[in-house]
């Protein structure tokens, strides 16, 4: 029986305004994205996660929504969304939308009404305090950019709570009308063709805020309801939670009863694994990964991790110790302007790897063989870099580089009118790093990614089956792990250091006819006694041990 679609997916994360402009106004749009679906189909991705597409003052890149039932006019309209979803579906590609409902924009009509009139029906849709909260300078998510979590509103004459920026007032989830309204929002987009939602800032949606007191226990009944509702509305719909919380708390986002069926989110981002992956890469040491794979909480059978290396935010290293974080920063963000919020890195992967192709491949081969469904950020497949001249997280949101022209094939507008400047200088500039050139080059990173995705298709047990780390003596830099499933079994070898190694697999039962399905170079046939398996510096080998009966 085939697996649930989200378990076998390759998810591609897109900033619509930076991907492809169709009308020459300098801003990417839904029609432009639709025109690039063939590219995405060839790449092999099966699901697009769109960063917020709703009307928004754009003070947090769309994560400040002012109308949940619309499309930002810069990006198109509802018809364009339906057309995108329909055309994508024709190519076997589904769409996930960001559901940003911890907060709205302060320009949302709900908040405008709430602040302007104590009798407004929307007043209790937000979280207010009549007195100055004693904890108003605590719990900021964006240190350095945010100084408080409660702000006095002159219009309302009260303090309102905002976990994020002050222009993002938190919705009050204990108000029943808020729950009803957001259910409507979800239903609306499912009917228009979305296949589910990335739940933005999930733990903050569930927290219960009162001024001056620690938040009470999380209210998981919100997730219970959402699961019931989306499943009723669409059997294929998935909920993917953004919850960067402790390993102990994570399973609660998937299941209501220990050992019971999956009745909350279908997928969770693997934040802990992400940080340990970066630590392992920085130290060229497999140990953090061995530990992270072993420590992954067990999820219900129908749940799945979503793995990633880079996303649209900073690379968040807050869950590492100071020493560990220091090592990752020293390796991949040596300069102060590469860092952000005292915890993260605002760079793309290729530049963090100094453009070293073998190391880029190693990193992505590792991600694509971790337990879970891989999520890939647009532009990573061609090795785009960042623009540190842009503020904050904007550095990693530059236009997609389609060709070597001035506008990078992104838009025909004058580059001065672009939503963000095209990267035009240095080794990652569009004239050097672009889709068109890599299309023609059989050895390009883009071609390599296409192959990676194809091989993953061929190995359905990878990421989905039962993972285990091999318990044999290995050099520190080598991770050897495998996946077992009824479909078969695959052994994965990765060398995190730039030093070739020979490893002894003779103690492992590799079956009668092991054969290599993917590797960084041609290693030749596997030796019979398998006592001398080679692995290049930053090398990787995917070895099929068994196919299902
Ligand atoms: C999490 C999103 O990933 C981030 O980009 C955004 O700034 C915050 N939520 C606030 O919505």
XYZ file of C-alpha atoms and ligand atoms in Angstrom:
560
model
C 0.000 0.000 0.000
C 1.331 3.418 -0.785
C 2.076 5.841 2.026
C 0.143 8.983 2.846
C 1.104 11.657 0.307
C 2.810 13.939 2.793
C 5.162 11.172 3.871
C 6.493 10.743 0.359
C 6.459 14.396 -0.610
C 9.272 16.774 -1.421
C 8.118 20.190 -0.237
C 9.400 23.380 -1.866
C 9.022 26.648 0.022
C 8.321 29.745 -2.040
C 8.212 33.459 -1.396
C 5.717 34.310 -4.157
C 6.780 37.948 -4.439
C 10.391 36.884 -5.087
C 9.825 33.965 -7.438
C 8.509 35.128 -10.820
C 6.885 38.355 -11.920
C 4.328 37.965 -14.747
C 3.208 41.556 -15.317
C 6.429 43.524 -15.218
C 5.739 45.449 -12.018
C 8.829 44.137 -10.239
C 6.924 41.918 -7.828
C 6.563 38.158 -8.184
C 2.980 36.922 -8.434
C 0.778 33.844 -8.626
C 0.579 33.923 -12.428
C 4.361 34.027 -12.573
C 4.594 31.078 -10.219
C 2.061 29.178 -12.337
C 4.245 29.783 -15.387
C 7.135 28.107 -13.563
C 5.270 24.953 -12.586
C 6.975 22.985 -15.338
C 10.330 23.838 -13.824
C 9.122 22.650 -10.433
C 7.643 19.478 -11.918
C 10.952 18.690 -13.579
C 12.775 19.294 -10.333
C 10.455 16.669 -8.892
C 8.891 18.568 -6.005
C 5.384 17.417 -5.122
C 4.192 20.126 -2.780
C 4.620 23.896 -2.592
C 4.516 25.687 0.710
C 3.724 29.316 -0.023
C 4.814 31.936 2.508
C 1.799 34.164 3.285
C -0.098 35.346 0.204
C -2.811 37.398 1.914
C -3.279 41.166 1.866
C -0.821 42.622 4.334
C 1.004 45.859 5.100
C 4.143 43.708 4.590
C 5.894 44.778 7.734
C 6.840 41.157 8.468
C 6.939 39.794 4.942
C 3.251 38.937 4.941
C 3.210 37.376 8.422
C 1.071 40.384 9.347
C -2.230 39.543 7.690
C -4.946 42.143 7.140
C -7.475 39.912 5.322
C -7.547 36.118 5.601
C -10.021 35.726 2.743
C -8.033 37.515 0.085
C -4.863 37.482 -1.973
C -2.396 40.353 -1.681
C -3.172 42.427 -4.806
C 0.554 42.557 -5.579
C 0.404 38.776 -6.064
C -2.874 38.486 -7.972
C -6.370 37.507 -6.944
C -8.380 34.524 -5.799
C -8.873 33.407 -9.384
C -5.111 33.287 -9.863
C -4.811 31.138 -6.757
C -7.404 28.661 -8.007
C -5.676 28.554 -11.389
C -2.320 27.886 -9.699
C -3.809 25.126 -7.547
C -5.529 23.545 -10.553
C -2.480 23.637 -12.788
C -0.244 22.393 -9.992
C -2.603 19.521 -9.311
C -2.418 18.582 -12.970
C 1.306 18.051 -12.440
C 0.876 16.135 -9.207
C 1.858 19.120 -7.058
C -0.128 20.124 -3.979
C -0.150 23.449 -2.173
C 0.204 24.261 1.516
C -0.542 27.761 2.756
C 0.840 29.541 5.765
C -1.885 29.923 8.374
C -0.788 32.896 10.471
C -3.394 33.094 13.207
C -1.438 33.705 16.373
C -1.802 37.362 15.474
C -3.191 39.655 12.808
C -1.800 42.882 11.432
C -2.720 45.939 13.486
C -4.301 47.135 10.241
C -6.726 44.225 10.138
C -10.304 45.573 10.313
C -10.875 43.337 13.364
C -8.141 45.096 15.318
C -9.122 48.531 14.074
C -12.633 47.943 15.318
C -11.434 46.333 18.559
C -9.171 49.212 19.521
C -11.583 51.983 18.574
C -14.632 50.899 20.534
C -14.872 49.041 23.869
C -18.263 47.758 22.742
C -16.904 46.438 19.439
C -17.779 42.785 18.785
C -14.068 42.370 18.031
C -12.813 43.827 21.320
C -12.314 40.443 22.947
C -10.763 38.980 19.791
C -7.514 40.455 21.122
C -5.732 40.286 24.485
C -6.006 43.460 26.611
C -4.890 44.728 29.975
C -6.180 47.854 31.688
C -3.067 48.180 33.864
C 0.536 48.095 32.769
C 1.547 44.393 32.859
C 4.540 43.709 35.084
C 5.928 41.291 32.489
C 5.627 43.606 29.535
C 9.340 43.483 28.781
C 9.524 39.703 28.811
C 9.096 36.943 26.243
C 10.104 38.791 23.072
C 10.688 36.532 20.055
C 12.811 39.034 18.141
C 15.336 40.426 20.637
C 17.012 43.532 19.302
C 14.020 44.380 17.100
C 11.352 44.109 19.781
C 11.477 45.716 23.213
C 8.201 44.583 24.766
C 5.304 42.150 24.437
C 2.615 44.470 25.802
C 2.144 47.864 24.154
C -0.082 50.715 25.272
C -2.608 51.587 22.612
C -3.601 55.265 22.707
C -6.817 54.598 20.815
C -8.041 51.820 23.111
C -6.535 53.340 26.246
C -5.357 49.834 27.174
C -2.360 47.562 26.761
C -2.499 44.819 24.124
C -0.398 41.668 23.938
C 1.841 40.816 20.994
C 4.211 37.854 21.157
C 5.951 39.141 18.015
C 6.238 42.733 16.725
C 3.978 45.470 18.140
C 2.167 45.668 14.780
C 1.085 42.030 15.244
C -1.540 41.979 18.039
C -2.236 38.435 19.269
C -5.666 36.988 18.657
C -7.464 35.871 21.802
C -8.016 32.171 21.301
C -10.214 31.830 24.362
C -12.885 33.806 22.503
C -15.195 31.281 20.791
C -15.887 33.620 17.863
C -12.169 33.629 16.989
C -12.188 29.853 16.793
C -15.265 29.846 14.587
C -13.845 32.476 12.269
C -10.508 30.735 11.725
C -12.287 27.459 10.972
C -14.091 29.352 8.239
C -10.773 30.620 6.939
C -9.375 27.097 6.740
C -12.469 25.750 5.040
C -12.354 28.618 2.561
C -8.820 27.839 1.368
C -9.332 24.094 1.309
C -12.296 24.652 -0.987
C -10.168 26.830 -3.238
C -7.681 24.009 -3.666
C -5.148 24.182 -0.829
C -4.078 20.807 0.573
C -3.391 22.046 4.065
C -1.592 24.568 6.180
C 1.698 25.349 7.798
C 0.593 26.460 11.237
C 2.706 29.509 11.970
C 3.958 29.893 15.538
C 1.822 26.985 16.771
C 2.842 27.032 20.468
C 1.973 30.719 20.704
C -1.473 30.132 19.257
C -2.094 27.575 22.002
C -0.706 29.614 24.926
C -3.148 31.359 27.234
C -2.037 34.863 28.102
C -2.966 37.014 31.097
C -1.025 40.095 32.161
C 1.651 39.546 34.781
C 1.306 35.772 35.049
C 3.149 32.954 33.339
C 1.113 31.513 30.459
C -1.059 28.615 31.618
C -0.930 25.160 30.039
C -1.216 25.108 26.262
C -4.762 24.718 24.987
C -4.423 21.759 22.637
C -8.161 21.641 22.068
C -7.537 24.215 19.321
C -5.444 21.687 17.405
C -7.965 18.932 18.165
C -10.697 21.017 16.549
C -8.608 21.953 13.536
C -7.747 18.329 12.853
C -11.388 17.318 13.061
C -12.466 20.123 10.807
C -9.869 19.842 8.057
C -10.256 16.091 7.938
C -13.985 16.378 7.622
C -13.615 18.954 4.911
C -10.875 17.235 2.896
C -9.482 13.766 3.466
C -6.057 14.712 2.103
C -5.545 17.949 4.036
C -2.529 18.177 6.317
C -1.494 20.375 9.210
C 2.224 21.089 9.481
C 3.136 22.728 12.780
C 5.915 25.213 13.323
C 6.757 24.351 16.938
C 10.346 24.927 18.012
C 9.793 23.382 21.445
C 11.430 20.718 23.584
C 11.487 17.100 22.428
C 9.259 16.132 25.358
C 6.503 18.480 24.271
C 6.584 17.770 20.539
C 4.471 14.567 20.429
C 1.582 16.466 22.025
C 1.242 18.416 18.785
C 0.438 15.149 16.953
C -1.617 13.107 19.364
C -4.175 13.648 22.053
C -3.668 10.423 23.995
C -0.332 8.717 24.563
C -0.146 5.704 22.288
C -3.379 6.719 20.585
C -3.984 7.523 16.952
C -2.709 10.666 15.350
C -5.434 13.165 15.919
C -3.676 16.524 15.839
C -1.018 17.745 13.382
C 0.156 15.437 10.606
C 3.609 16.938 10.432
C 6.092 18.798 12.621
C 9.214 20.647 11.590
C 12.278 18.884 13.009
C 13.912 21.942 14.599
C 16.058 19.950 17.039
C 17.411 17.752 14.275
C 18.100 20.822 12.156
C 20.308 22.419 14.813
C 22.198 19.161 15.412
C 22.702 18.674 11.694
C 24.406 22.044 11.534
C 26.476 21.239 14.595
C 27.605 17.961 13.011
C 28.494 19.771 9.775
C 30.432 22.438 11.673
C 32.371 19.976 13.808
C 32.739 17.427 11.001
C 31.621 14.953 13.614
C 28.717 12.510 13.250
C 28.082 12.269 16.992
C 25.536 15.131 17.272
C 23.517 13.483 14.515
C 23.695 10.028 16.046
C 22.418 11.582 19.248
C 19.722 13.621 17.477
C 18.359 10.667 15.504
C 18.282 8.594 18.698
C 16.567 11.398 20.606
C 13.855 12.060 18.027
C 10.586 11.614 19.885
C 8.461 8.799 18.524
C 5.472 10.136 16.667
C 2.240 8.283 15.942
C 2.449 6.115 12.818
C 0.623 8.585 10.614
C 2.717 11.565 11.675
C 5.861 12.701 9.983
C 8.788 15.034 10.556
C 9.462 17.799 8.055
C 13.226 18.204 7.736
C 15.018 21.295 6.513
C 18.424 22.904 6.397
C 17.414 26.448 5.586
C 14.024 28.127 5.631
C 12.765 31.689 5.197
C 13.852 32.634 8.729
C 17.226 32.773 10.421
C 18.969 29.463 11.040
C 17.831 29.209 14.653
C 20.538 27.799 16.937
C 18.849 28.729 20.208
C 18.463 25.117 21.291
C 22.241 24.509 21.210
C 24.535 25.203 24.155
C 26.666 28.377 23.996
C 29.698 26.313 23.064
C 27.891 24.394 20.344
C 26.351 27.567 18.936
C 29.784 29.182 19.001
C 31.192 26.358 16.878
C 28.430 26.646 14.274
C 28.794 30.430 14.166
C 32.570 30.202 13.834
C 32.277 27.752 10.938
C 29.391 29.260 9.033
C 28.819 32.854 10.170
C 32.221 34.239 11.139
C 31.182 37.906 10.735
C 28.793 39.820 12.953
C 26.526 40.899 10.084
C 25.858 37.253 9.216
C 24.202 36.748 12.609
C 20.876 37.802 14.019
C 18.855 37.843 17.274
C 21.846 36.505 19.274
C 20.834 33.029 18.187
C 20.801 32.642 14.439
C 22.379 33.000 11.027
C 20.893 34.965 8.150
C 22.674 33.218 5.298
C 21.872 30.627 2.671
C 23.494 27.228 2.661
C 25.697 27.467 -0.444
C 27.527 30.526 0.832
C 27.817 29.045 4.319
C 29.600 26.144 2.610
C 31.824 28.684 0.793
C 30.358 27.416 -2.474
C 32.139 24.080 -1.956
C 30.059 21.814 -4.156
C 30.993 18.522 -2.473
C 30.024 19.899 0.914
C 26.725 21.309 -0.372
C 25.856 17.872 -1.759
C 26.859 16.214 1.491
C 24.607 18.533 3.483
C 21.575 17.973 1.271
C 22.188 14.233 0.977
C 22.164 14.167 4.772
C 18.938 16.167 5.014
C 17.166 14.052 2.393
C 18.086 10.879 4.282
C 16.950 12.018 7.709
C 13.685 10.627 9.101
C 10.969 12.817 7.590
C 9.823 14.657 4.501
C 12.388 17.067 3.055
C 11.527 20.754 2.729
C 13.646 22.745 0.301
C 13.789 26.538 0.132
C 13.523 28.089 -3.348
C 16.895 28.832 -4.910
C 18.784 26.314 -2.799
C 18.693 23.910 -5.755
C 20.941 26.232 -7.752
C 23.077 27.321 -4.797
C 21.879 30.906 -4.352
C 23.610 33.099 -1.788
C 22.375 35.904 0.458
C 22.519 39.698 0.289
C 23.813 40.890 3.641
C 23.210 44.501 2.622
C 19.501 43.853 3.121
C 18.079 44.180 6.643
C 17.386 41.204 8.918
C 15.939 38.093 7.315
C 15.442 39.898 3.986
C 18.997 38.806 3.165
C 17.745 35.341 2.195
C 14.610 36.458 0.348
C 16.152 37.855 -2.845
C 14.561 37.170 -6.263
C 14.907 33.749 -7.817
C 17.781 33.703 -10.298
C 16.392 32.329 -13.557
C 19.007 33.638 -15.959
C 22.047 35.900 -16.291
C 20.189 39.032 -17.402
C 20.025 42.195 -15.300
C 16.621 41.264 -13.944
C 17.706 37.619 -13.538
C 14.653 36.537 -15.578
C 12.621 37.341 -12.467
C 11.021 40.481 -13.866
C 11.129 42.780 -16.867
C 10.654 45.877 -14.667
C 13.483 48.249 -14.025
C 15.575 46.617 -11.275
C 15.098 49.752 -9.188
C 11.417 48.774 -8.968
C 12.056 45.200 -7.805
C 10.461 44.069 -4.568
C 13.998 43.220 -3.439
C 17.222 43.650 -5.367
C 18.544 40.746 -7.399
C 21.864 39.505 -6.080
C 24.186 41.135 -8.594
C 27.640 40.995 -7.044
C 30.040 38.335 -5.889
C 30.263 34.599 -6.508
C 26.502 34.028 -6.080
C 25.365 36.829 -8.410
C 22.641 35.958 -10.913
C 25.086 36.145 -13.799
C 27.048 33.277 -12.225
C 24.355 31.295 -10.443
C 21.146 30.842 -12.412
C 18.703 28.219 -13.646
C 19.318 28.652 -17.366
C 23.052 28.005 -17.152
C 22.573 25.052 -14.830
C 19.900 23.572 -17.069
C 22.466 23.247 -19.856
C 25.216 21.882 -17.648
C 24.901 18.175 -16.916
C 27.203 18.538 -13.917
C 25.358 21.426 -12.337
C 23.953 21.535 -8.826
C 20.450 21.818 -10.299
C 20.903 18.575 -12.236
C 22.239 16.981 -9.086
C 19.127 18.021 -7.149
C 16.902 16.578 -9.876
C 18.756 13.301 -9.518
C 18.566 13.433 -5.715
C 14.786 13.812 -5.832
C 14.461 11.000 -8.407
C 16.539 8.641 -6.301
C 14.483 9.481 -3.237
C 11.360 8.511 -5.237
C 13.038 5.204 -5.982
C 13.765 4.590 -2.300
C 10.417 5.034 -0.574
C 11.758 3.653 2.680
C 14.230 6.551 3.058
C 12.768 9.108 5.424
C 9.674 6.979 6.035
C 10.838 3.544 7.196
C 12.270 2.651 10.587
C 15.578 4.488 11.010
C 18.552 3.083 12.889
C 22.142 4.169 13.319
C 24.634 1.358 12.722
C 26.361 0.203 15.832
C 29.833 -0.559 14.437
C 33.181 1.138 15.035
C 33.483 4.039 12.594
C 35.657 7.123 12.160
C 34.189 10.081 14.092
C 33.277 11.838 10.896
C 31.136 9.011 9.518
C 27.413 8.567 9.948
C 26.105 5.160 8.891
C 22.370 4.722 9.169
C 19.656 2.743 7.528
C 15.936 2.619 6.896
C 13.883 -0.575 7.053
C 10.402 -0.861 5.592
C 8.311 -3.524 3.885
C 9.433 -1.966 0.562
C 13.044 -2.713 1.346
C 16.077 -1.436 3.136
C 18.671 1.207 2.318
C 22.023 1.881 3.971
C 23.338 5.449 4.007
C 26.962 6.419 4.527
C 28.058 10.029 4.978
C 31.499 11.418 5.702
C 31.270 14.833 7.362
C 34.989 15.592 7.057
C 37.050 16.469 4.014
C 39.342 13.486 4.553
C 38.803 10.190 2.713
C 38.126 7.191 4.945
C 37.924 3.445 4.645
C 35.312 1.754 6.738
C 34.719 -1.823 7.683
C 31.150 -3.023 7.204
C 31.932 -6.727 7.476
C 30.015 -6.950 10.757
C 26.839 -5.773 9.052
C 24.336 -7.988 7.309
C 24.041 -6.196 3.992
C 22.064 -8.913 2.227
C 23.101 -10.873 -0.821
C 23.150 -8.218 -3.511
C 23.785 -4.779 -2.114
C 24.102 -2.129 -4.791
C 24.673 1.566 -4.891
C 21.825 3.817 -6.037
C 23.421 7.221 -5.418
C 26.873 8.469 -4.441
C 29.176 11.454 -4.729
C 31.351 9.551 -7.208
C 31.663 6.152 -8.851
C 32.997 3.857 -6.161
C 32.772 0.707 -8.312
C 31.094 -2.518 -7.253
C 30.949 -3.257 -3.552
C 33.669 -5.684 -2.453
C 32.473 -9.133 -1.484
C 33.703 -9.132 2.105
C 32.837 -5.440 2.545
C 35.767 -4.984 4.871
C 37.105 -2.031 2.920
C 34.348 0.344 1.953
C 35.670 3.675 0.764
C 34.175 7.066 1.337
C 35.620 10.265 -0.134
C 36.101 13.415 1.884
C 32.580 14.914 2.248
C 31.416 11.789 0.388
C 28.114 9.930 0.597
C 26.790 6.594 -0.595
C 23.223 5.297 -0.690
C 23.290 1.507 -0.848
C 20.198 -0.579 -1.443
C 20.388 -3.728 0.642
C 17.053 -5.295 -0.077
C 13.906 -4.725 -2.068
C 10.541 -5.796 -0.746
C 9.130 -9.092 -1.913
C 7.157 32.640 12.288
C 7.562 32.925 10.871
O 8.332 31.836 10.395
C 8.331 34.224 10.861
O 8.843 34.496 9.579
C 7.440 35.336 11.342
O 8.188 36.520 11.449
C 6.856 34.987 12.708
N 6.289 33.678 12.740
C 5.763 35.972 13.070
O 4.613 35.655 12.346
